[in-house]
mmCIF file of C-alpha atoms in Angstrom:
data_model
loop_
_atom_site.group_PDB
_atom_site.id
_atom_site.type_symbol
_atom_site.label_atom_id
_atom_site.label_comp_id
_atom_site.label_asym_id
_atom_site.label_seq_id
_atom_site.Cartn_x
_atom_site.Cartn_y
_atom_site.Cartn_z
ATOM 1 C CA MET A 21 -26.206 21.255 -30.379
ATOM 2 C CA ALA A 22 -27.924 18.036 -29.502
ATOM 3 C CA ARG A 23 -25.961 15.278 -27.873
ATOM 4 C CA GLY A 24 -23.936 13.256 -30.370
ATOM 5 C CA THR A 25 -23.945 15.878 -33.116
ATOM 6 C CA TYR A 26 -20.461 17.189 -32.340
ATOM 7 C CA GLY A 27 -18.919 14.383 -34.384
ATOM 8 C CA LEU A 28 -21.151 15.188 -37.351
ATOM 9 C CA PHE A 29 -20.342 18.883 -37.020
ATOM 10 C CA PHE A 30 -16.637 18.095 -36.949
ATOM 11 C CA ARG A 31 -16.923 15.769 -39.967
ATOM 12 C CA ASN A 32 -18.897 18.324 -41.956
ATOM 13 C CA ARG A 33 -16.335 21.009 -41.174
ATOM 14 C CA GLN A 34 -13.544 18.633 -42.165
ATOM 15 C CA ASN A 35 -15.192 17.931 -45.527
ATOM 16 C CA ASN A 36 -15.335 21.649 -46.272
ATOM 17 C CA LEU A 37 -11.574 22.102 -45.743
ATOM 18 C CA GLU A 38 -8.983 22.246 -48.456
ATOM 19 C CA GLU A 39 -6.738 19.218 -48.930
ATOM 20 C CA ASP A 40 -3.694 20.749 -47.149
ATOM 21 C CA ALA A 41 -5.775 21.930 -44.197
ATOM 22 C CA ARG A 42 -7.461 18.525 -43.963
ATOM 23 C CA ARG A 43 -4.069 16.757 -43.814
ATOM 24 C CA ASP A 44 -2.912 19.168 -41.099
ATOM 25 C CA LEU A 45 -6.094 18.580 -39.151
ATOM 26 C CA GLU A 46 -5.718 14.810 -39.459
ATOM 27 C CA LEU A 47 -2.138 15.117 -38.210
ATOM 28 C CA VAL A 48 -3.263 17.160 -35.187
ATOM 29 C CA VAL A 49 -6.058 14.678 -34.424
ATOM 30 C CA ALA A 50 -3.658 11.726 -34.705
ATOM 31 C CA ALA A 51 -1.087 13.419 -32.454
ATOM 32 C CA THR A 52 -3.767 14.300 -29.897
ATOM 33 C CA LEU A 53 -5.120 10.749 -29.831
ATOM 34 C CA THR A 54 -1.582 9.381 -29.532
ATOM 35 C CA LEU A 55 -0.878 11.605 -26.533
ATOM 36 C CA LEU A 56 -4.183 10.595 -24.983
ATOM 37 C CA GLY A 57 -3.262 6.935 -25.444
ATOM 38 C CA LEU A 58 0.126 7.515 -23.829
ATOM 39 C CA ILE A 59 -1.405 9.304 -20.850
ATOM 40 C CA ILE A 60 -3.915 6.494 -20.340
ATOM 41 C CA GLY A 61 -1.171 3.874 -20.704
ATOM 42 C CA PHE A 62 1.120 5.567 -18.184
ATOM 43 C CA SER A 63 -1.783 6.001 -15.766
ATOM 44 C CA PHE A 64 -2.613 2.300 -15.892
ATOM 45 C CA SER A 65 1.056 1.402 -15.598
ATOM 46 C CA MET A 66 1.469 3.496 -12.448
ATOM 47 C CA ALA A 67 -1.737 2.138 -10.932
ATOM 48 C CA ILE A 68 -0.685 -1.454 -11.549
ATOM 49 C CA SER A 69 2.795 -0.920 -10.100
ATOM 50 C CA ARG A 70 1.334 0.730 -6.979
ATOM 51 C CA TYR A 71 -1.114 -2.142 -6.579
ATOM 52 C CA ASP A 72 1.685 -4.719 -6.907
ATOM 53 C CA GLN A 73 3.837 -2.815 -4.417
ATOM 54 C CA ARG A 74 1.009 -2.633 -1.883
ATOM 55 C CA LYS A 75 0.332 -6.340 -2.347
ATOM 56 C CA GLN A 76 4.012 -7.125 -1.704
ATOM 57 C CA TYR A 77 4.038 -4.968 1.441
ATOM 58 C CA GLU A 78 0.940 -6.694 2.790
ATOM 59 C CA GLU A 79 2.458 -10.095 2.049
ATOM 60 C CA ALA A 80 5.711 -9.152 3.792
ATOM 61 C CA GLU A 81 3.757 -7.887 6.818
ATOM 62 C CA ALA A 82 1.740 -11.114 6.991
ATOM 63 C CA ASN A 83 4.947 -13.163 6.774
ATOM 64 C CA ALA A 84 6.546 -11.102 9.544
ATOM 65 C CA ILE A 85 3.528 -11.622 11.805
ATOM 66 C CA GLY A 86 3.526 -15.349 11.037
ATOM 67 C CA THR A 87 7.236 -15.598 11.781
ATOM 68 C CA GLU A 88 6.781 -13.772 15.070
ATOM 69 C CA TYR A 89 3.906 -16.104 15.931
ATOM 70 C CA VAL A 90 6.124 -19.159 15.353
ATOM 71 C CA ARG A 91 9.074 -17.652 17.243
ATOM 72 C CA ALA A 92 6.851 -17.237 20.281
ATOM 73 C CA ASP A 93 7.592 -20.937 20.867
ATOM 74 C CA LEU A 94 11.026 -19.874 22.123
ATOM 75 C CA LEU A 95 9.388 -18.212 25.117
ATOM 76 C CA PRO A 96 7.980 -20.003 28.144
ATOM 77 C CA ALA A 97 4.350 -21.106 27.782
ATOM 78 C CA ALA A 98 2.803 -18.168 29.660
ATOM 79 C CA ASP A 99 4.795 -15.533 27.751
ATOM 80 C CA ALA A 100 4.220 -17.343 24.448
ATOM 81 C CA ALA A 101 0.470 -17.384 25.048
ATOM 82 C CA ARG A 102 0.542 -13.646 25.824
ATOM 83 C CA VAL A 103 2.518 -12.851 22.665
ATOM 84 C CA ARG A 104 0.237 -15.017 20.507
ATOM 85 C CA GLY A 105 -2.818 -13.352 22.017
ATOM 86 C CA LEU A 106 -1.416 -9.936 21.175
ATOM 87 C CA LEU A 107 -0.590 -11.040 17.631
ATOM 88 C CA ARG A 108 -4.153 -12.292 17.148
ATOM 89 C CA THR A 109 -5.477 -8.805 17.912
ATOM 90 C CA ILE A 110 -3.877 -7.422 14.756
ATOM 91 C CA SER A 111 -6.647 -6.701 12.309
ATOM 92 C CA PRO A 112 -5.946 -7.172 8.590
ATOM 93 C CA ASN A 113 -7.829 -3.925 7.967
ATOM 94 C CA VAL A 114 -5.129 -1.965 9.797
ATOM 95 C CA PHE A 115 -2.700 -2.491 6.927
ATOM 96 C CA VAL A 116 -5.006 -1.176 4.222
ATOM 97 C CA LEU A 117 -4.302 2.522 4.669
ATOM 98 C CA SER A 118 -5.786 3.926 1.500
ATOM 99 C CA ASN A 119 -8.864 6.142 1.718
ATOM 100 C CA ARG A 120 -8.315 6.911 5.388
ATOM 101 C CA ASP A 121 -8.691 10.334 6.925
ATOM 102 C CA GLU A 122 -5.996 11.879 9.103
ATOM 103 C CA HIS A 123 -7.776 11.127 12.397
ATOM 104 C CA GLU A 124 -8.207 7.459 11.509
ATOM 105 C CA LEU A 125 -4.535 7.173 10.521
ATOM 106 C CA GLN A 126 -3.530 8.659 13.888
ATOM 107 C CA GLN A 127 -5.702 6.089 15.665
ATOM 108 C CA ILE A 128 -4.096 3.269 13.666
ATOM 109 C CA ASN A 129 -0.604 4.583 14.472
ATOM 110 C CA ALA A 130 -1.466 4.826 18.179
ATOM 111 C CA TYR A 131 -2.903 1.298 18.153
ATOM 112 C CA THR A 132 0.195 -0.055 16.401
ATOM 113 C CA ALA A 133 2.567 1.705 18.819
ATOM 114 C CA GLN A 134 0.606 0.365 21.799
ATOM 115 C CA LEU A 135 0.659 -3.171 20.392
ATOM 116 C CA GLN A 136 4.406 -2.978 19.693
ATOM 117 C CA SER A 137 4.994 -1.743 23.232
ATOM 118 C CA LYS A 138 3.011 -4.643 24.714
ATOM 119 C CA LEU A 139 4.811 -7.184 22.524
ATOM 120 C CA TRP A 140 8.202 -5.737 23.368
ATOM 121 C CA SER A 141 7.479 -5.711 27.110
ATOM 122 C CA ALA A 142 6.325 -9.360 26.962
ATOM 123 C CA VAL A 143 9.544 -10.450 25.274
ATOM 124 C CA TYR A 144 11.956 -8.038 26.942
ATOM 125 C CA ALA A 145 11.040 -9.046 30.490
ATOM 126 C CA ARG A 146 11.768 -12.686 29.736
ATOM 127 C CA VAL A 147 15.039 -11.946 27.947
ATOM 128 C CA ARG A 148 16.247 -9.820 30.869
ATOM 129 C CA ARG A 149 15.599 -12.726 33.264
ATOM 130 C CA SER A 150 17.459 -15.269 31.136
ATOM 131 C CA ARG A 151 21.116 -16.014 31.689
ATOM 132 C CA HIS A 152 22.074 -16.468 28.060
ATOM 133 C CA PRO A 153 25.787 -15.847 27.296
ATOM 134 C CA PHE A 154 25.053 -13.855 24.136
ATOM 135 C CA LEU A 155 23.154 -11.078 25.874
ATOM 136 C CA PRO A 156 25.006 -7.747 25.812
ATOM 137 C CA TRP A 157 23.953 -6.829 29.356
ATOM 138 C CA PRO A 158 24.276 -8.710 32.648
ATOM 139 C CA SER A 159 21.132 -10.124 34.184
ATOM 140 C CA GLN A 160 20.157 -8.166 37.294
ATOM 141 C CA GLU A 161 17.348 -10.443 38.477
#
């Protein structure tokens, strides 16, 4: 059959049916279209909720980085500059993880672990040298 003639074929077949069979066919068509509408609706609903969730995660991550950037002021100038420099190396593209292959995800995880290690060592060394009374360990330096 040529393209677009399936509808005409279906209509012609429907016209040749008896009244009871036509009502049954209309019921089946209506039920099928209703299920199709529900499937499409649920698909869009899930896609929108996933998009909103990802947007919230990215916003929370950006807020955490901004907070850490501001809290670097609590460190001495040299350590604060080092921490801020490390925070500036974070690429916004790192947090968009969709459509990534396994190798690229492993590289991102390694990069993130390395960055966290550098940030922690920059802060930890200074905290160990301080003589703050709230520290749970005695200063050995």
